[in-house]
Structures are given as structure tokens and as C-alpha cells.
């Protein structure tokens, strides 16, 4: 019986992939791994490659980050997955982090549910939770709020004490300037959490010049 698994594979550390995710991957006929890059590199796929059975069909689909050609590429991926489900296959769509946190999977889920396909979503460890563990930093405590927002919305922070800034790439200076202006003097930049090339920075100038696609900032007020 066909089913689509939406699998969160965590931040990129293969040891942070859940047992449930591994079981679904091993049970899959087809693995679909998204890539934001034309060269076909998929962090999600590399994270779980050793758990994939030899008989499993593995396909990388390009999901562009910009608007150019995005609709066409996304439709191609959806059509491919839909065809495999119609053939009665078990398909797993991999996503870095958690499927419901800033993920392309959210749109795929809606598309497939509208067509009455069976879907099961498997949670993954988010990059900011992994980063907090790596730097041994409290994300939130007591009755405080934790605000998670993309870098483009950093100016919307009001009276929060704990914040997570996602999608920092190419917005480093804007983010740090805004945080300091709003009283966040305690912040840490983490890129490639749990992966080769992991980088942890607290110096403003070094953060501004880091420029890594897989990066975020954890910040709090004293």
C-alpha cells in the first residue's frame, strides 16, 4: 500500500536521526531528497545515506530557493512523487531539521493530502535545538516566550527575552545591528550544527564575515 513519509532527518548529524526515521527509510521503495543547489548536493540525503537499503530508488530533486523556475521545478518533483504513489510505492521525502519548521515539505503535504494519498510525518530535531545543545545555551526558561523568526523579520522583535534567528545567510550585519539596538548583547552564531565545518562565533565582525548558508543566531537579554 502506497504511503508518503515526510521525514525530518535533523540538522545534519547522522547520530541525531531518530529510530522511527531510520525504520521508515529502510522500509521505503523510493527516497526523494531535496536540493537547493543545481549541482544536486543534498545535506538531508548525505545525513541518512548509510541507512538506505541497496534496493531503494534514490532521487534528488532540485528545489530552487529563488523564484526563478521554482514553480516548474516544484511541480516536476510533485508529479514524480505522485506517480510513484500511484504505482503503490512507499515514498520517503527527506527534509533537513523538522518537516514543519521552514520546510518545503509543508507545501508537498498539502498537495498530496488534497489528492487523498496516505501521508505520515516523522519529526526531526531542529537546527536551533541542536545548536543550543552544542553551545550549552538555554533557549527559554520559566514563563518567558521563545520567538523564532527569519532574519528578514528581525526588526519585528519587541520585548522578547529569548530569540532564535533563522536564515541568517546574507543578513548577518542587519541581524546583529538590530539585535544590539534592541538590547541583545548576548548572542551566538552557529553554522553547520553537528556537521563537518561546524562554526561557533560570538565576535560581531567574525559573524558578519562568516557567510554560511546553514546558519542561525541564538540571542537573549541579560
mmCIF file of C-alpha atoms in Angstrom:
data_model
loop_
_atom_site.group_PDB
_atom_site.id
_atom_site.type_symbol
_atom_site.label_atom_id
_atom_site.label_comp_id
_atom_site.label_asym_id
_atom_site.label_seq_id
_atom_site.Cartn_x
_atom_site.Cartn_y
_atom_site.Cartn_z
ATOM 1 C CA UNK A 1 0.000 0.000 0.000
ATOM 2 C CA UNK A 2 1.386 3.383 -1.009
ATOM 3 C CA UNK A 3 2.310 5.965 1.600
ATOM 4 C CA UNK A 4 4.353 9.141 1.686
ATOM 5 C CA UNK A 5 6.649 9.608 4.659
ATOM 6 C CA UNK A 6 7.797 13.151 5.359
ATOM 7 C CA UNK A 7 10.972 12.554 7.307
ATOM 8 C CA UNK A 8 12.860 15.119 9.347
ATOM 9 C CA UNK A 9 16.480 13.984 9.422
ATOM 10 C CA UNK A 10 17.732 16.555 11.925
ATOM 11 C CA UNK A 11 20.436 19.189 11.467
ATOM 12 C CA UNK A 12 22.888 17.005 9.552
ATOM 13 C CA UNK A 13 24.395 14.783 12.241
ATOM 14 C CA UNK A 14 23.603 11.164 11.334
ATOM 15 C CA UNK A 15 23.550 10.229 15.017
ATOM 16 C CA UNK A 16 20.650 12.639 15.592
ATOM 17 C CA UNK A 17 18.368 10.831 13.140
ATOM 18 C CA UNK A 18 15.520 9.195 15.078
ATOM 19 C CA UNK A 19 14.934 5.449 15.221
ATOM 20 C CA UNK A 20 11.483 5.993 13.712
ATOM 21 C CA UNK A 21 13.013 7.862 10.777
ATOM 22 C CA UNK A 22 15.540 5.084 10.145
ATOM 23 C CA UNK A 23 12.791 2.445 10.152
ATOM 24 C CA UNK A 24 10.764 4.411 7.589
ATOM 25 C CA UNK A 25 13.811 4.955 5.390
ATOM 26 C CA UNK A 26 14.661 1.249 5.410
ATOM 27 C CA UNK A 27 11.035 0.443 4.542
ATOM 28 C CA UNK A 28 10.956 2.800 1.541
ATOM 29 C CA UNK A 29 10.832 1.855 -2.119
ATOM 30 C CA UNK A 30 11.774 5.377 -3.163
ATOM 31 C CA UNK A 31 13.729 8.105 -1.380
ATOM 32 C CA UNK A 32 13.282 11.676 -2.612
ATOM 33 C CA UNK A 33 15.893 14.126 -1.382
ATOM 34 C CA UNK A 34 15.542 17.866 -1.984
ATOM 35 C CA UNK A 35 18.456 20.036 -3.024
ATOM 36 C CA UNK A 36 18.581 23.815 -3.087
ATOM 37 C CA UNK A 37 21.610 23.661 -5.380
ATOM 38 C CA UNK A 38 21.842 22.885 -9.091
ATOM 39 C CA UNK A 39 24.757 20.500 -8.523
ATOM 40 C CA UNK A 40 22.412 18.100 -6.744
ATOM 41 C CA UNK A 41 24.082 18.149 -3.323
ATOM 42 C CA UNK A 42 21.584 17.168 -0.643
ATOM 43 C CA UNK A 43 22.511 17.542 3.016
ATOM 44 C CA UNK A 44 19.423 15.553 4.008
ATOM 45 C CA UNK A 45 20.445 12.631 1.807
ATOM 46 C CA UNK A 46 24.053 12.570 2.994
ATOM 47 C CA UNK A 47 22.817 12.558 6.596
ATOM 48 C CA UNK A 48 20.920 9.273 6.161
ATOM 49 C CA UNK A 49 22.729 7.610 3.260
ATOM 50 C CA UNK A 50 24.088 4.755 5.371
ATOM 51 C CA UNK A 51 20.539 3.829 6.446
ATOM 52 C CA UNK A 52 19.217 3.403 2.883
ATOM 53 C CA UNK A 53 18.830 -0.140 1.534
ATOM 54 C CA UNK A 54 20.652 -1.011 -1.713
ATOM 55 C CA UNK A 55 17.368 -1.879 -3.450
ATOM 56 C CA UNK A 56 15.847 1.547 -2.764
ATOM 57 C CA UNK A 57 15.500 4.020 -5.610
ATOM 58 C CA UNK A 58 17.108 7.341 -4.655
ATOM 59 C CA UNK A 59 16.250 10.544 -6.494
ATOM 60 C CA UNK A 60 17.460 14.101 -5.847
ATOM 61 C CA UNK A 61 15.066 16.859 -6.835
ATOM 62 C CA UNK A 62 16.100 20.475 -7.199
ATOM 63 C CA UNK A 63 14.023 22.909 -5.154
ATOM 64 C CA UNK A 64 15.367 26.397 -6.012
ATOM 65 C CA UNK A 65 15.365 28.962 -3.223
ATOM 66 C CA UNK A 66 14.662 31.877 -5.569
ATOM 67 C CA UNK A 67 11.514 32.467 -7.577
ATOM 68 C CA UNK A 68 13.067 31.790 -10.980
ATOM 69 C CA UNK A 69 11.910 28.405 -12.310
ATOM 70 C CA UNK A 70 10.770 27.427 -8.801
ATOM 71 C CA UNK A 71 7.177 26.607 -9.705
ATOM 72 C CA UNK A 72 8.285 24.420 -12.620
ATOM 73 C CA UNK A 73 10.864 22.522 -10.552
ATOM 74 C CA UNK A 74 8.478 22.003 -7.638
ATOM 75 C CA UNK A 75 5.733 20.708 -9.935
ATOM 76 C CA UNK A 76 8.195 18.257 -11.512
ATOM 77 C CA UNK A 77 9.056 16.905 -8.062
ATOM 78 C CA UNK A 78 5.419 16.648 -7.006
ATOM 79 C CA UNK A 79 4.460 14.885 -10.238
ATOM 80 C CA UNK A 80 7.281 12.371 -9.750
ATOM 81 C CA UNK A 81 6.228 11.590 -6.169
ATOM 82 C CA UNK A 82 2.556 11.359 -7.151
ATOM 83 C CA UNK A 83 3.361 8.895 -9.926
ATOM 84 C CA UNK A 84 5.320 6.657 -7.551
ATOM 85 C CA UNK A 85 2.456 6.702 -5.047
ATOM 86 C CA UNK A 86 0.015 5.729 -7.795
ATOM 87 C CA UNK A 87 2.273 2.732 -8.507
ATOM 88 C CA UNK A 88 1.731 1.629 -4.896
ATOM 89 C CA UNK A 89 5.217 2.566 -3.747
ATOM 90 C CA UNK A 90 6.336 3.643 -0.287
ATOM 91 C CA UNK A 91 7.978 7.024 -0.781
ATOM 92 C CA UNK A 92 10.036 8.989 1.714
ATOM 93 C CA UNK A 93 10.653 12.700 1.283
ATOM 94 C CA UNK A 94 13.652 13.824 3.318
ATOM 95 C CA UNK A 95 13.949 17.230 4.905
ATOM 96 C CA UNK A 96 16.716 18.713 6.997
ATOM 97 C CA UNK A 97 15.647 19.604 10.538
ATOM 98 C CA UNK A 98 11.928 19.115 11.234
ATOM 99 C CA UNK A 99 9.320 18.806 8.447
ATOM 100 C CA UNK A 100 7.123 21.540 9.930
ATOM 101 C CA UNK A 101 9.801 24.182 10.507
ATOM 102 C CA UNK A 102 10.550 26.333 7.436
ATOM 103 C CA UNK A 103 10.325 23.294 5.174
ATOM 104 C CA UNK A 104 9.332 22.710 1.554
ATOM 105 C CA UNK A 105 7.588 19.592 2.812
ATOM 106 C CA UNK A 106 4.697 21.656 4.193
ATOM 107 C CA UNK A 107 3.567 22.500 0.666
ATOM 108 C CA UNK A 108 4.113 18.928 -0.511
ATOM 109 C CA UNK A 109 1.973 17.627 2.348
ATOM 110 C CA UNK A 110 -0.931 19.862 1.360
ATOM 111 C CA UNK A 111 -0.612 18.838 -2.283
ATOM 112 C CA UNK A 112 -0.659 15.098 -1.537
ATOM 113 C CA UNK A 113 -3.433 15.262 1.047
ATOM 114 C CA UNK A 114 -5.630 17.094 -1.444
ATOM 115 C CA UNK A 115 -5.220 14.046 -3.686
ATOM 116 C CA UNK A 116 -6.139 11.673 -0.853
ATOM 117 C CA UNK A 117 -2.769 9.956 -0.556
ATOM 118 C CA UNK A 118 -1.835 8.490 2.799
ATOM 119 C CA UNK A 119 0.841 10.594 4.482
ATOM 120 C CA UNK A 120 2.801 10.200 7.719
ATOM 121 C CA UNK A 121 5.122 12.873 9.058
ATOM 122 C CA UNK A 122 8.104 11.933 11.218
ATOM 123 C CA UNK A 123 9.539 14.643 13.446
ATOM 124 C CA UNK A 124 13.184 15.651 13.314
ATOM 125 C CA UNK A 125 15.495 17.553 15.635
ATOM 126 C CA UNK A 126 15.581 21.213 14.685
ATOM 127 C CA UNK A 127 18.819 23.046 13.957
ATOM 128 C CA UNK A 128 18.240 25.542 16.767
ATOM 129 C CA UNK A 129 17.704 22.794 19.359
ATOM 130 C CA UNK A 130 20.858 21.054 18.157
ATOM 131 C CA UNK A 131 22.760 24.352 18.208
ATOM 132 C CA UNK A 132 21.615 25.111 21.763
ATOM 133 C CA UNK A 133 22.930 21.731 22.899
ATOM 134 C CA UNK A 134 26.251 22.250 21.130
ATOM 135 C CA UNK A 135 26.885 25.622 22.789
ATOM 136 C CA UNK A 136 25.152 24.588 26.054
ATOM 137 C CA UNK A 137 22.796 27.518 25.944
ATOM 138 C CA UNK A 138 19.280 27.874 27.364
ATOM 139 C CA UNK A 139 16.705 28.511 24.639
ATOM 140 C CA UNK A 140 13.923 29.570 27.011
ATOM 141 C CA UNK A 141 13.015 29.100 30.661
ATOM 142 C CA UNK A 142 10.193 29.744 33.098
ATOM 143 C CA UNK A 143 7.240 31.720 31.747
ATOM 144 C CA UNK A 144 9.240 33.543 29.106
ATOM 145 C CA UNK A 145 8.461 33.295 25.407
ATOM 146 C CA UNK A 146 10.792 31.933 22.746
ATOM 147 C CA UNK A 147 10.460 33.765 19.439
ATOM 148 C CA UNK A 148 11.682 32.068 16.272
ATOM 149 C CA UNK A 149 11.811 34.182 13.146
ATOM 150 C CA UNK A 150 13.688 34.560 9.856
ATOM 151 C CA UNK A 151 16.423 37.168 9.529
ATOM 152 C CA UNK A 152 14.246 39.352 7.311
ATOM 153 C CA UNK A 153 11.854 39.861 10.265
ATOM 154 C CA UNK A 154 14.433 40.725 12.914
ATOM 155 C CA UNK A 155 13.152 44.291 13.218
ATOM 156 C CA UNK A 156 9.789 42.958 14.417
ATOM 157 C CA UNK A 157 11.261 41.792 17.732
ATOM 158 C CA UNK A 158 9.666 43.744 20.591
ATOM 159 C CA UNK A 159 10.024 42.868 24.281
ATOM 160 C CA UNK A 160 11.121 39.239 23.933
ATOM 161 C CA UNK A 161 13.991 37.972 26.075
ATOM 162 C CA UNK A 162 14.887 34.848 24.088
ATOM 163 C CA UNK A 163 15.037 34.733 20.284
ATOM 164 C CA UNK A 164 16.198 32.404 17.528
ATOM 165 C CA UNK A 165 17.070 33.982 14.190
ATOM 166 C CA UNK A 166 16.896 31.566 11.254
ATOM 167 C CA UNK A 167 18.052 32.004 7.642
ATOM 168 C CA UNK A 168 20.841 34.373 8.658
ATOM 169 C CA UNK A 169 22.849 33.892 5.439
ATOM 170 C CA UNK A 170 23.468 37.232 3.673
ATOM 171 C CA UNK A 171 21.697 39.105 6.500
ATOM 172 C CA UNK A 172 24.424 38.823 9.142
ATOM 173 C CA UNK A 173 25.140 42.544 9.644
ATOM 174 C CA UNK A 174 21.488 43.521 9.549
ATOM 175 C CA UNK A 175 20.656 40.913 12.190
ATOM 176 C CA UNK A 176 23.497 41.762 14.577
ATOM 177 C CA UNK A 177 22.874 45.514 14.310
ATOM 178 C CA UNK A 178 19.158 45.026 15.014
ATOM 179 C CA UNK A 179 19.790 42.702 17.962
ATOM 180 C CA UNK A 180 22.241 45.088 19.598
ATOM 181 C CA UNK A 181 19.908 48.017 19.045
ATOM 182 C CA UNK A 182 17.155 46.067 20.828
ATOM 183 C CA UNK A 183 19.353 45.214 23.802
ATOM 184 C CA UNK A 184 20.530 41.714 22.848
ATOM 185 C CA UNK A 185 24.197 41.830 23.785
ATOM 186 C CA UNK A 186 24.410 38.084 24.445
ATOM 187 C CA UNK A 187 24.289 36.199 21.158
ATOM 188 C CA UNK A 188 25.990 33.283 19.432
ATOM 189 C CA UNK A 189 26.217 32.351 15.767
ATOM 190 C CA UNK A 190 26.179 28.664 14.857
ATOM 191 C CA UNK A 191 26.613 27.276 11.361
ATOM 192 C CA UNK A 192 26.566 23.643 10.170
ATOM 193 C CA UNK A 193 25.484 22.412 13.595
ATOM 194 C CA UNK A 194 26.709 18.865 14.136
ATOM 195 C CA UNK A 195 28.308 18.640 10.689
ATOM 196 C CA UNK A 196 31.791 18.930 9.227
ATOM 197 C CA UNK A 197 32.787 22.573 9.201
ATOM 198 C CA UNK A 198 30.724 23.427 12.269
ATOM 199 C CA UNK A 199 31.415 27.015 13.311
ATOM 200 C CA UNK A 200 30.564 28.811 16.562
ATOM 201 C CA UNK A 201 31.128 32.574 16.796
ATOM 202 C CA UNK A 202 30.372 35.328 19.297
ATOM 203 C CA UNK A 203 32.501 38.117 17.811
ATOM 204 C CA UNK A 204 30.427 40.610 15.803
ATOM 205 C CA UNK A 205 32.883 41.156 12.950
ATOM 206 C CA UNK A 206 33.573 37.459 12.549
ATOM 207 C CA UNK A 207 29.835 36.749 12.387
ATOM 208 C CA UNK A 208 29.291 39.428 9.759
ATOM 209 C CA UNK A 209 32.045 37.907 7.597
ATOM 210 C CA UNK A 210 31.136 34.237 8.152
ATOM 211 C CA UNK A 211 28.572 33.919 5.344
ATOM 212 C CA UNK A 212 27.416 30.306 5.584
ATOM 213 C CA UNK A 213 24.108 29.092 4.146
ATOM 214 C CA UNK A 214 23.304 26.769 7.087
ATOM 215 C CA UNK A 215 23.495 29.307 9.900
ATOM 216 C CA UNK A 216 21.438 30.753 12.741
ATOM 217 C CA UNK A 217 21.789 33.002 15.767
ATOM 218 C CA UNK A 218 20.649 32.375 19.339
ATOM 219 C CA UNK A 219 20.225 35.526 21.391
ATOM 220 C CA UNK A 220 18.999 36.570 24.813
ATOM 221 C CA UNK A 221 18.870 39.649 27.019
ATOM 222 C CA UNK A 222 20.714 39.739 30.324
#
